[in-house]
Tab-separated table of C-alpha atoms in Angstrom:
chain	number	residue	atom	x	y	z
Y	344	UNK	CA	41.802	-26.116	170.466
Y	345	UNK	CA	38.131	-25.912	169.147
Y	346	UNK	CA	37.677	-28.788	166.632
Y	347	UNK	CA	34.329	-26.855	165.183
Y	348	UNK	CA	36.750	-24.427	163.856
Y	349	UNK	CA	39.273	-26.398	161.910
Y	350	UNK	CA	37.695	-25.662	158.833
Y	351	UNK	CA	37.416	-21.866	158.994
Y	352	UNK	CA	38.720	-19.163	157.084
Y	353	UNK	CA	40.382	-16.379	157.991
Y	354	UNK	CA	38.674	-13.408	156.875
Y	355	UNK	CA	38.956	-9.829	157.077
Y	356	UNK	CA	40.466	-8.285	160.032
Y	357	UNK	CA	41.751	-11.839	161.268
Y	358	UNK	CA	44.898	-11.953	163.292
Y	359	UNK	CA	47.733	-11.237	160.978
Y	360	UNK	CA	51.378	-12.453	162.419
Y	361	UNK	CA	54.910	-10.976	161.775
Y	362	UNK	CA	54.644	-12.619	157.873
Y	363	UNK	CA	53.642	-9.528	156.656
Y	364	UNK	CA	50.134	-9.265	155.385
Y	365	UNK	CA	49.029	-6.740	158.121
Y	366	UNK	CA	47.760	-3.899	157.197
Y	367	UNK	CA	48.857	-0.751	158.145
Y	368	UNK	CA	46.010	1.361	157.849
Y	369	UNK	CA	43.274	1.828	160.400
Y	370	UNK	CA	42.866	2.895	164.110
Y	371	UNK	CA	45.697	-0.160	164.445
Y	372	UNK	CA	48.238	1.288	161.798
Y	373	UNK	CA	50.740	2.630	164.309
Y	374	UNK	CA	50.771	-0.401	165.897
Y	375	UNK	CA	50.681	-2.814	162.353
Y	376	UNK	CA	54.131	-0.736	161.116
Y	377	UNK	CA	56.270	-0.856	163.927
Y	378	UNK	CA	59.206	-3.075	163.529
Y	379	UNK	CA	59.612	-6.617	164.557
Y	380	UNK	CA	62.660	-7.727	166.492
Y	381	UNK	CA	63.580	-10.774	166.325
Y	382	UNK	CA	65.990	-11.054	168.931
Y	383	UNK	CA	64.523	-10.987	172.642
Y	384	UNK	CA	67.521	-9.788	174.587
Y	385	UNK	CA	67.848	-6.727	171.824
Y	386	UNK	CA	64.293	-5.438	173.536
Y	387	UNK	CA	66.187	-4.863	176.845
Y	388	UNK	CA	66.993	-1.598	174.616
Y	389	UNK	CA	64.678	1.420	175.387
Y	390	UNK	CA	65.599	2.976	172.287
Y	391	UNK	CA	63.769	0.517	170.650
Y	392	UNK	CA	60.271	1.285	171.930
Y	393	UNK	CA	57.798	3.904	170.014
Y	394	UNK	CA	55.282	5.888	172.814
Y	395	UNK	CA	51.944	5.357	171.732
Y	396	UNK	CA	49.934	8.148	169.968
Y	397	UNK	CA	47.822	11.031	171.565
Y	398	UNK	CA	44.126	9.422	172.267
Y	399	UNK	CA	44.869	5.972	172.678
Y	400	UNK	CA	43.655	4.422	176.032
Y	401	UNK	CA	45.230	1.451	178.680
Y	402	UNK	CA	42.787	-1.168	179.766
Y	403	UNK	CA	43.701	-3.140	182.707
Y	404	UNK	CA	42.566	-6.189	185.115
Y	405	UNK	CA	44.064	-7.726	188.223
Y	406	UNK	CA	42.602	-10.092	190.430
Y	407	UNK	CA	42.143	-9.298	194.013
Y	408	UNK	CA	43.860	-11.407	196.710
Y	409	UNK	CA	44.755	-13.714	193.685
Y	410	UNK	CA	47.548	-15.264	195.981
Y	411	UNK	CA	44.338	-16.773	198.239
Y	412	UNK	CA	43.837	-19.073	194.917
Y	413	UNK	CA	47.617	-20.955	195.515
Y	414	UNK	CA	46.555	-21.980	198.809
Y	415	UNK	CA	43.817	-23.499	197.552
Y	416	UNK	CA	45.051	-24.967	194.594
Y	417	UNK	CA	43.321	-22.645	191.958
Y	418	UNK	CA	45.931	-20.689	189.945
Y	419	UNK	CA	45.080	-22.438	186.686
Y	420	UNK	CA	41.869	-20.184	187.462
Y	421	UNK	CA	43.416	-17.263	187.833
Y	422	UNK	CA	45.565	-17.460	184.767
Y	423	UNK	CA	42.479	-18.020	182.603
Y	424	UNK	CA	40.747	-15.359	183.818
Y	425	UNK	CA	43.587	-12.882	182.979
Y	426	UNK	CA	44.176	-14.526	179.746
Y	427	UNK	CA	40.340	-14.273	179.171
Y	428	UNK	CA	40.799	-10.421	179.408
Y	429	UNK	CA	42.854	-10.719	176.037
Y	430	UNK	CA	40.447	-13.374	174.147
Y	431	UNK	CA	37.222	-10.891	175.292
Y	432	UNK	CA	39.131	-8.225	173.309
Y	433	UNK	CA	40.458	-9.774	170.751
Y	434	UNK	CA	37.311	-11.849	169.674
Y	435	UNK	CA	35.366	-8.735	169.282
Y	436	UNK	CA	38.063	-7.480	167.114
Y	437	UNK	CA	37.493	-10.472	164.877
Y	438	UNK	CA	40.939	-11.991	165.924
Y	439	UNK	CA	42.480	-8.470	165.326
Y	440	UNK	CA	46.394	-8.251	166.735
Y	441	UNK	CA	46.604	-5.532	168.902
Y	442	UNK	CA	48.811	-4.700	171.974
Y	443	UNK	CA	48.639	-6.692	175.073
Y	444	UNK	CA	50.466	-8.363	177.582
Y	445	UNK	CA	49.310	-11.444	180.263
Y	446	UNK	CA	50.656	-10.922	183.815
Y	447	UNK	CA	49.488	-13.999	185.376
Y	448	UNK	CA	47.092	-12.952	187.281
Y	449	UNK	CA	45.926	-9.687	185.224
Y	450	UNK	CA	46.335	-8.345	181.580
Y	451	UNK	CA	46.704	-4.686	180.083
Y	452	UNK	CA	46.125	-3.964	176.719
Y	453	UNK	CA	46.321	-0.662	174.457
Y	454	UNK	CA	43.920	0.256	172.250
Y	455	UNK	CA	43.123	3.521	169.861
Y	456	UNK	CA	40.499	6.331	171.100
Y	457	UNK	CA	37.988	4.273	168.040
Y	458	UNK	CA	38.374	0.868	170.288
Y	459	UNK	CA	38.675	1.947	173.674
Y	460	UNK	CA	34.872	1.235	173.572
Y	461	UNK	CA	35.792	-2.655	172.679
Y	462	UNK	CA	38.041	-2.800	175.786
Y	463	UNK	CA	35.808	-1.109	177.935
Y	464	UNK	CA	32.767	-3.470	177.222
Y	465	UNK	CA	35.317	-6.703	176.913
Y	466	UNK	CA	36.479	-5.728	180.649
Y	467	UNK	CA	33.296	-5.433	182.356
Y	468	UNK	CA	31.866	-8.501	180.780
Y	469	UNK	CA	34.971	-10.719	181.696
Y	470	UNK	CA	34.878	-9.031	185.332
Y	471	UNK	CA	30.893	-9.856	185.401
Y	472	UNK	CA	31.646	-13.490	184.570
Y	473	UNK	CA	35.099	-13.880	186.686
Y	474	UNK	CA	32.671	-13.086	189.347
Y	475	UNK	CA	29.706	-15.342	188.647
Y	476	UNK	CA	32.370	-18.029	187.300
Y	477	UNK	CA	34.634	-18.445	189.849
Y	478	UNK	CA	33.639	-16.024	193.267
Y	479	UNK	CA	36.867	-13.495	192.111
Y	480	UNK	CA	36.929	-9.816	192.180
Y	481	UNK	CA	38.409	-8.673	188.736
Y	482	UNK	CA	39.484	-5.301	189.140
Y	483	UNK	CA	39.210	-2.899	185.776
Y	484	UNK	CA	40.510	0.202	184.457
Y	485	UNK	CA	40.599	2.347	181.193
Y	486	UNK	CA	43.195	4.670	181.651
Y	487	UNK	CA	43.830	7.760	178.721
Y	488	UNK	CA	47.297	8.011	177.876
Y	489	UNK	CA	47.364	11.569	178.535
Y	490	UNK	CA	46.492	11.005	182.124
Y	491	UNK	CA	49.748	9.013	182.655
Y	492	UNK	CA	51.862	11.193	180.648
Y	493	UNK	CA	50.221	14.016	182.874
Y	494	UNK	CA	51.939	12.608	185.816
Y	495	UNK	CA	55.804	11.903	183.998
Y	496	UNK	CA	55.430	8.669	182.703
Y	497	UNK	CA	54.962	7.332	179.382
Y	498	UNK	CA	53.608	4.284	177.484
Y	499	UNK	CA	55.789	2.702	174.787
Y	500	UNK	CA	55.739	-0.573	172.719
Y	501	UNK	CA	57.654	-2.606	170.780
Y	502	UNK	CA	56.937	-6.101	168.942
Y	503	UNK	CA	58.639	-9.356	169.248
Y	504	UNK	CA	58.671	-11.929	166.894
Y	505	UNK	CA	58.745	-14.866	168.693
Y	506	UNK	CA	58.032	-16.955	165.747
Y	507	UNK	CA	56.855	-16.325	161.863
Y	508	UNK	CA	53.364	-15.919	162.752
Y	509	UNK	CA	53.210	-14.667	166.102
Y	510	UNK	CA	53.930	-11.410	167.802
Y	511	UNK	CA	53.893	-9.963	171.390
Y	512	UNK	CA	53.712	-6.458	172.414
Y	513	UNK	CA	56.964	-5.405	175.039
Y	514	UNK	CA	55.660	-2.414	177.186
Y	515	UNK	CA	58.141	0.170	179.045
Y	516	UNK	CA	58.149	3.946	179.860
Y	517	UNK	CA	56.423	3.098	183.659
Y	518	UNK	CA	53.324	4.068	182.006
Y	519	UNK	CA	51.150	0.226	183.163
Y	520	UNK	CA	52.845	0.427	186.326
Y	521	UNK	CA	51.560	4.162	187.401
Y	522	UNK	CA	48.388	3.141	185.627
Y	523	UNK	CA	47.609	0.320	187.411
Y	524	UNK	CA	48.338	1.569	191.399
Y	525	UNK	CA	45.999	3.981	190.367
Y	526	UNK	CA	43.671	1.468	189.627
Y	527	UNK	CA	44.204	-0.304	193.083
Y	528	UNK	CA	43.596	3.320	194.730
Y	529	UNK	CA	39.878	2.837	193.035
Y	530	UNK	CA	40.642	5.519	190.256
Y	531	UNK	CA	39.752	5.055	186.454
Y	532	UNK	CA	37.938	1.610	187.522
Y	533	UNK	CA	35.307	0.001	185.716
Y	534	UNK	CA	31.873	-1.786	187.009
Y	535	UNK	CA	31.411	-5.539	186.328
Y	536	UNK	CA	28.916	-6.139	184.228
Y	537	UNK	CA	25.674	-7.933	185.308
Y	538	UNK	CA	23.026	-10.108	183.705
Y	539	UNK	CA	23.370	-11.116	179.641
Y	540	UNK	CA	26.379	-8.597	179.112
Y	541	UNK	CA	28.623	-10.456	181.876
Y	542	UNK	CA	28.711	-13.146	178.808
Y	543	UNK	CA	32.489	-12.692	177.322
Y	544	UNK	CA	32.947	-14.263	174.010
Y	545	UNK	CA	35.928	-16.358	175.246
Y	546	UNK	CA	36.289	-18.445	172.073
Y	547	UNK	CA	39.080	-20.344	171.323
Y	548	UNK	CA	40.567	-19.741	175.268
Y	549	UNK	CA	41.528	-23.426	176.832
Y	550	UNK	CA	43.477	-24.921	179.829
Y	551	UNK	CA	43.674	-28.412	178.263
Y	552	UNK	CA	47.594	-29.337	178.867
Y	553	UNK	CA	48.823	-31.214	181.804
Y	554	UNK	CA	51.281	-28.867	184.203
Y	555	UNK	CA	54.683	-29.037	182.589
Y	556	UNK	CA	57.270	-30.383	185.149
Y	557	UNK	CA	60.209	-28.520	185.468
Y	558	UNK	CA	63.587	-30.749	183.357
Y	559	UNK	CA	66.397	-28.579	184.871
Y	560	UNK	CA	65.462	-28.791	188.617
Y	561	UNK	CA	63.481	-25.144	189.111
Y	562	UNK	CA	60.598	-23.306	187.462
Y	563	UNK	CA	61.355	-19.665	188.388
Y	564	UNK	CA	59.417	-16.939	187.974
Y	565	UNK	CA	60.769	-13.560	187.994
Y	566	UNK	CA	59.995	-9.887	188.284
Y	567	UNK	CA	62.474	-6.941	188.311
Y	568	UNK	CA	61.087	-3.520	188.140
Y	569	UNK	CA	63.447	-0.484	187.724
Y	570	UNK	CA	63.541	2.130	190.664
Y	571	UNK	CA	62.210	5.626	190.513
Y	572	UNK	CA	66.042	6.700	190.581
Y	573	UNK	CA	67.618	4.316	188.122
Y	574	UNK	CA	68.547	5.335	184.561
Y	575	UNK	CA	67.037	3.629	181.319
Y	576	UNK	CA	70.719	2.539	180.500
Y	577	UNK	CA	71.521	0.808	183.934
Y	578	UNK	CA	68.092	-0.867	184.116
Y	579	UNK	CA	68.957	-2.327	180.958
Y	580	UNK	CA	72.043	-3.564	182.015
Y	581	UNK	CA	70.866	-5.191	184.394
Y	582	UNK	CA	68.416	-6.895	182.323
Y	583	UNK	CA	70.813	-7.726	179.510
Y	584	UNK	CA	72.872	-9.338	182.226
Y	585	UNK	CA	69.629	-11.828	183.583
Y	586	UNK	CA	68.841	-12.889	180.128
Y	587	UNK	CA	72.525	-13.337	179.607
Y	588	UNK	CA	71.989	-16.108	182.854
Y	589	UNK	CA	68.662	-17.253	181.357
Y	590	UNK	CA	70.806	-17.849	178.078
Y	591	UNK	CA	72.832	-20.790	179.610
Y	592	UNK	CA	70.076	-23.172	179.899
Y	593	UNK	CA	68.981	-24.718	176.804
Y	594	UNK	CA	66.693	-23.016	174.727
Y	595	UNK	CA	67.069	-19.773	176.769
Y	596	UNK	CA	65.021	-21.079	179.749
Y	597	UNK	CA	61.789	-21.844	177.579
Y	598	UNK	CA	59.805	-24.316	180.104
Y	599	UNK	CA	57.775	-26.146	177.171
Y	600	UNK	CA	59.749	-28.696	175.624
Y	601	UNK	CA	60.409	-29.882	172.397
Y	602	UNK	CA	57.961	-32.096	171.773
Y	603	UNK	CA	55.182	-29.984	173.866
Y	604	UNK	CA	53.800	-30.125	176.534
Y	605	UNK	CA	51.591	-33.544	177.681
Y	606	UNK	CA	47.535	-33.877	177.086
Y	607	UNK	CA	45.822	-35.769	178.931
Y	608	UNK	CA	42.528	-36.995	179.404
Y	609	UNK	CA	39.948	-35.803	181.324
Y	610	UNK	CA	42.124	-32.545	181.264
Y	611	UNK	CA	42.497	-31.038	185.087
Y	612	UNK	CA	41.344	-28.057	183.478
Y	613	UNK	CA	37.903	-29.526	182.022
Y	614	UNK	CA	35.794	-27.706	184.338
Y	615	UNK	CA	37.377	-24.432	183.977
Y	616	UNK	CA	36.998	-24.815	180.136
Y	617	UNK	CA	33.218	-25.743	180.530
Y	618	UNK	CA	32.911	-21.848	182.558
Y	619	UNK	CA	34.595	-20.636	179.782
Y	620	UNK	CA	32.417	-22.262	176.842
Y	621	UNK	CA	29.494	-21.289	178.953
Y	622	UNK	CA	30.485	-17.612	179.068
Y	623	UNK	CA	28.840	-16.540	175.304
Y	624	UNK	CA	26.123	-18.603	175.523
Y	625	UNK	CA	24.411	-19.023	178.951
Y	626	UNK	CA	23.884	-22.883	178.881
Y	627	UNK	CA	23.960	-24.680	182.090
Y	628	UNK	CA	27.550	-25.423	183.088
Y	629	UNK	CA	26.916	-29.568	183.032
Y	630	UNK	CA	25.828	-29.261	178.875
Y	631	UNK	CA	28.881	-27.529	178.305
Y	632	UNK	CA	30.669	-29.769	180.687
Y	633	UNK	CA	30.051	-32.526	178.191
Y	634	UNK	CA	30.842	-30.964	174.961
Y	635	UNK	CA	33.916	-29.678	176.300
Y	636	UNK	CA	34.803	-33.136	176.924
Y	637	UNK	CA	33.933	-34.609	173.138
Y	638	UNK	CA	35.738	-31.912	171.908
Y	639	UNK	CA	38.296	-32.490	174.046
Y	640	UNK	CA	39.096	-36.314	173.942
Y	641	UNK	CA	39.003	-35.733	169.788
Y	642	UNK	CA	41.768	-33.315	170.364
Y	643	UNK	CA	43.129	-36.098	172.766
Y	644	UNK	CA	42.941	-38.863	170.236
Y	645	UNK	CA	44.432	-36.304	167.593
Y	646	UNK	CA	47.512	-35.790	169.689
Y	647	UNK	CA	48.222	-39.311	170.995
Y	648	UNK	CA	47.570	-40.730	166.832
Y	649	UNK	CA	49.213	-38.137	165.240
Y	650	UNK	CA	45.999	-37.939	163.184
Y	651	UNK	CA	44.828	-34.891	160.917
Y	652	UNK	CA	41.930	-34.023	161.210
Y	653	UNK	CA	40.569	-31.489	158.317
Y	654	UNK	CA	43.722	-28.577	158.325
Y	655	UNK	CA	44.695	-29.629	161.814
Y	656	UNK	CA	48.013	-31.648	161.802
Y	657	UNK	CA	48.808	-32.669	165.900
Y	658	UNK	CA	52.579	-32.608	164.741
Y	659	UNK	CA	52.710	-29.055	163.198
Y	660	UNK	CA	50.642	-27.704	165.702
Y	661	UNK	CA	52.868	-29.023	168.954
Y	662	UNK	CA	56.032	-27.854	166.763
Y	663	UNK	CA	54.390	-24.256	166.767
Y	664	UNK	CA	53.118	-24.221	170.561
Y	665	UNK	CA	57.086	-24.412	171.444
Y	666	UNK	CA	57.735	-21.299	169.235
Y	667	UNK	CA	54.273	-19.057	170.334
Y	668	UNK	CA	55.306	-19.762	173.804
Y	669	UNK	CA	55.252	-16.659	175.927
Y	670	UNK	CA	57.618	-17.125	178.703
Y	671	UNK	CA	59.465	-14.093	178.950
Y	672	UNK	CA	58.517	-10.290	178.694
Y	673	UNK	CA	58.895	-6.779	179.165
Y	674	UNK	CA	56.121	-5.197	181.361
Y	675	UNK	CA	57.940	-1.621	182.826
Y	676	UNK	CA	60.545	-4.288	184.184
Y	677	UNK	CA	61.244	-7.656	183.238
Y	678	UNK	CA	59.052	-10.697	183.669
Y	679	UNK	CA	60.105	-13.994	183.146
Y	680	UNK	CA	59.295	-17.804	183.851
Y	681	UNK	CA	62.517	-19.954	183.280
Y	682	UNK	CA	62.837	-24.218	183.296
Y	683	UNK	CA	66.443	-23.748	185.032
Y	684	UNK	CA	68.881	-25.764	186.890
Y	685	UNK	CA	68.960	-24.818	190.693
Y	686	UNK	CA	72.322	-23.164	189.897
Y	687	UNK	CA	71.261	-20.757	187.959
Y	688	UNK	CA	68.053	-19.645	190.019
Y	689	UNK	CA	70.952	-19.056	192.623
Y	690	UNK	CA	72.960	-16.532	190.117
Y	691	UNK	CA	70.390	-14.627	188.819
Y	692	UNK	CA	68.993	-14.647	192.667
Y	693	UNK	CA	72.215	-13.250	193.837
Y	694	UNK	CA	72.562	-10.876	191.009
Y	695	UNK	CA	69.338	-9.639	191.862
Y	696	UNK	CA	70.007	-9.374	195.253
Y	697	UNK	CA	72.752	-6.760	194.658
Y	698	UNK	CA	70.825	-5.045	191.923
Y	699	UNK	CA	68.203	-4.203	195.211
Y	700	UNK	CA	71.299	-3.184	197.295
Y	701	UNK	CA	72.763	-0.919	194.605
Y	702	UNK	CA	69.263	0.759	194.073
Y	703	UNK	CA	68.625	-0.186	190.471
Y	704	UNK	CA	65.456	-2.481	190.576
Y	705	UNK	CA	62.975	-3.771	193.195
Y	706	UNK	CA	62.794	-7.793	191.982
Y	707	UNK	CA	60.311	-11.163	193.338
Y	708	UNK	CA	61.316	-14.530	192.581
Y	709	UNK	CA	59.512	-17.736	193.345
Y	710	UNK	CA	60.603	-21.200	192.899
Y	711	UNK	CA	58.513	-24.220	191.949
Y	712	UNK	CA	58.484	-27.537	190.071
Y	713	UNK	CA	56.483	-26.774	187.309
Y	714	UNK	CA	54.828	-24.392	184.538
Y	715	UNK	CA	50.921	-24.185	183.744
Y	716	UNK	CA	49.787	-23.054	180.051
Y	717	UNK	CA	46.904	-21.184	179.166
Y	718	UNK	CA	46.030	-20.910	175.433
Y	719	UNK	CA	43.994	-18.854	173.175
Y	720	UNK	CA	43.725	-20.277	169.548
Y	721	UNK	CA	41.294	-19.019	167.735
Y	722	UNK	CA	41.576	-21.628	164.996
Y	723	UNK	CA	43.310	-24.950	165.699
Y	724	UNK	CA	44.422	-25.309	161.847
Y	725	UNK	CA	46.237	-21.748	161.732
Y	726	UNK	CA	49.318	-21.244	163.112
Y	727	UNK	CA	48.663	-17.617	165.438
Y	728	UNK	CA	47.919	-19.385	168.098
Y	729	UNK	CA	49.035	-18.175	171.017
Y	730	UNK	CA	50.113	-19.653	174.781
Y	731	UNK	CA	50.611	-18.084	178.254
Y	732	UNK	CA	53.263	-19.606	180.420
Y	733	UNK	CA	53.431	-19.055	184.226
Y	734	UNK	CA	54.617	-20.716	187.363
Y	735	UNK	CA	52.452	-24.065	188.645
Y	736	UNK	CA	52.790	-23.001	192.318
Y	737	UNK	CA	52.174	-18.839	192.273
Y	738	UNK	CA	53.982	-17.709	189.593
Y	739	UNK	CA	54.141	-14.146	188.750
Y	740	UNK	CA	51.609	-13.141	191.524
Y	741	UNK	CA	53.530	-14.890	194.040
Y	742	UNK	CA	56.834	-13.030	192.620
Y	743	UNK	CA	54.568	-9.742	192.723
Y	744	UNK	CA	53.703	-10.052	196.326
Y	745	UNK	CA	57.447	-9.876	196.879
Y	746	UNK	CA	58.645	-6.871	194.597
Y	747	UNK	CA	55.474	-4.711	194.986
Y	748	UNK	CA	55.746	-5.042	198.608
Y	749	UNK	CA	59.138	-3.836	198.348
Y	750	UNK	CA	58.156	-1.314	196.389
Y	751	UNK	CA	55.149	0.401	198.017
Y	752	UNK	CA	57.254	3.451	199.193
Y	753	UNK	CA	58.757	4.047	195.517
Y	754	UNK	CA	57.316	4.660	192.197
Y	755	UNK	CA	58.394	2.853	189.353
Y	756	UNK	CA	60.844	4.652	186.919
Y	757	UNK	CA	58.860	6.569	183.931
């Protein structure tokens, strides 16, 4: 949350949620008119996904050896650099939506042939500072859609509301998948960039809120990805059937909790902020060390007095972090992080053990005590804001170690 900001005004080409003042013209248009669904488990549905038009581009980013960073304790890192991948593109498109997805520890996006320059440049500047930030190896890619649908596979979206104002893009059709082993096999990739123009503008990305402790025993974090063999229909049975499991815990699994998630401060995430602050702007990391902190402890205050300050209410603002939550997606498989009771980690363990053993998916699960959050909100007083959820302990990379590895022989289903 960037206090500076409370006060500004949404202009032209600012982030537009699911209330319906998007525009449907422009190089976004296909992507402004496509339906909303409201329902989550509805998405498990392939018919409900429109392939993206001839021209557009995939840009993707994945962190090498990202699963060194658990060992070491620096996975709140990793998941801002991957959400930074999304705020580099989105603040040069003024706040534009567009489609995107956060993996944990990488992001694709989609963008029309007019923009693929914007992802292109918003890459290799996030890769440039990931490197000079933090020592990681950001690996990029633009990928044409008509390369992927060259090789059988296909790219298609679909939105979900997960609350009045904000949106998230579900992505099937194998299309990311195929796109990004290529990238690993050093095709389609992108150079960091160096000097000035490895200076993302990462405004409005923070890492302020404590780790959110798990209330129903287990934070799991899931992948299933469909086999090269299965059928749309029994893939989506089988996903039907672990949100049906996710659906017994209170509030579908959702790890943040009612009242939000807990500040505190100094934030354990201060420093990583400060890199991110820096990024625009140059200035040495101790200056923006300490107005990351001000900025910070106001927000503190703000929370823990349920004071306003200018549009900013603390209460309305927690309220809408529990509905912009994104815990749970569809990435050509299923990705989820769940607050569940040990129970039910078991079931949908078990019942993805046998989905492996029949053939229909290749899965990773990993179990730990609590959730991290990574936000990007643009401006603290509107209500688009929007927040990353992933395991504390490894997460989805720790969960993708284990199903890519059983899947290096396959392909994933187009």
């Amino acid at each position: 949350m960037d206090f500076h900001e409370a006060e500004a005004i949404d202009g032209a080409g600012g982030r537009v949620g699911p209330s319906g003042e998007a525009s449907t013209s422009g190089p976004l248009g296909f992507f402004d008119a496509l339906p909303l669904e409201a329902d989550f488990a509805r998405l498990a549905d392939p018919r409900l996904y429109h392939s993206l038009p001839e021209g557009w581009v995939i840009g993707l980013a994945d962190i090498e050896r990202s699963t060194d960073a658990v060992t070491t304790g620096g996975y709140k890192a990793v998941n801002t650099v991957a959400a930074a991948v999304i705020a580099a593109v989105a603040n040069q498109l003024s706040g534009r939506d567009f489609p995107f997805v956060f993996a944990g520890d990488g992001a694709s996006f989609a963008l029309p042939p007019e923009l693929a320059p914007v992802g292109q440049t918003g890459l290799a500047a996030v890769a440039g500072w990931a490197r000079d930030a933090f020592g990681f190896r950001l690996r990029t890619a633009i990928v044409p859609v008509e390369a992927i649908r060259g090789e059988g596979h296909d790219v298609r979206i679909a939105r979900f509301a997960a609350s009045p104002e904000v949106s998230y893009t579900m992505f099937s059709g194998g299309g990311l998948s195929f796109a990004e082993a290529r990238m690993k096999e050093g095709r389609f990739c992108l150079e960091p960039a160096i000097g000035d123009d490895a200076r993302p503008d990462l405004t409005g990305l923070s890492c302020r809120f404590s780790e959110i402790p798990a209330r129903h025993g287990v934070i799991l974090s899931l992948i299933m990805l469909p086999t090269a063999t299965v059928s749309t229909e029994r893939f989506s049975a089988l996903a039907t059937e672990i949100l049906a499991l996710a659906a017994m815990v209170s509030d579908a699994g959702r790890p943040v909790p009612e009242e939000g998630p807990a500040l505190t401060w100094p934030s354990t995430g201060l420093m990583i902020e400060a890199r991110t602050a820096a990024a625009k702007t140059g200035r040495p990391l101790w200056l923006s060390a300490i107005s990351v902190g001000i900025r910070s402890l106001l927000a503190h205050l703000s929370f823990a007095t349920g004071t306003k300050v200018g549009a900013f209410d603390p209460g309305r603002y927690r309220g809408e972090i529990v509905r912009n939550t994104d815990f749970r997606k569809f990435d050509d498989g299923l990705r989820l992080t769940l607050d569940c009771s040990p129970e039910v980690a078991d079931r949908i363990a078990e019942t993805m053990r046998r989905a492996e053993a029949e053939g229909i998916a290749v899965t990773g699960l990993h179990r730990q005590d609590a959730a991290l959050m990574t936000c990007f909100v643009p401006v603290a007083s509107r209500s688009d804001h929007v927040h990353f959820i992933d395991g504390a302990m490894g997460g989805y990379a720790a969960a993708a170690v284990m199903a890519f590895g059983k899947a290096r022989s396959q392909v994933v289903a187009g």
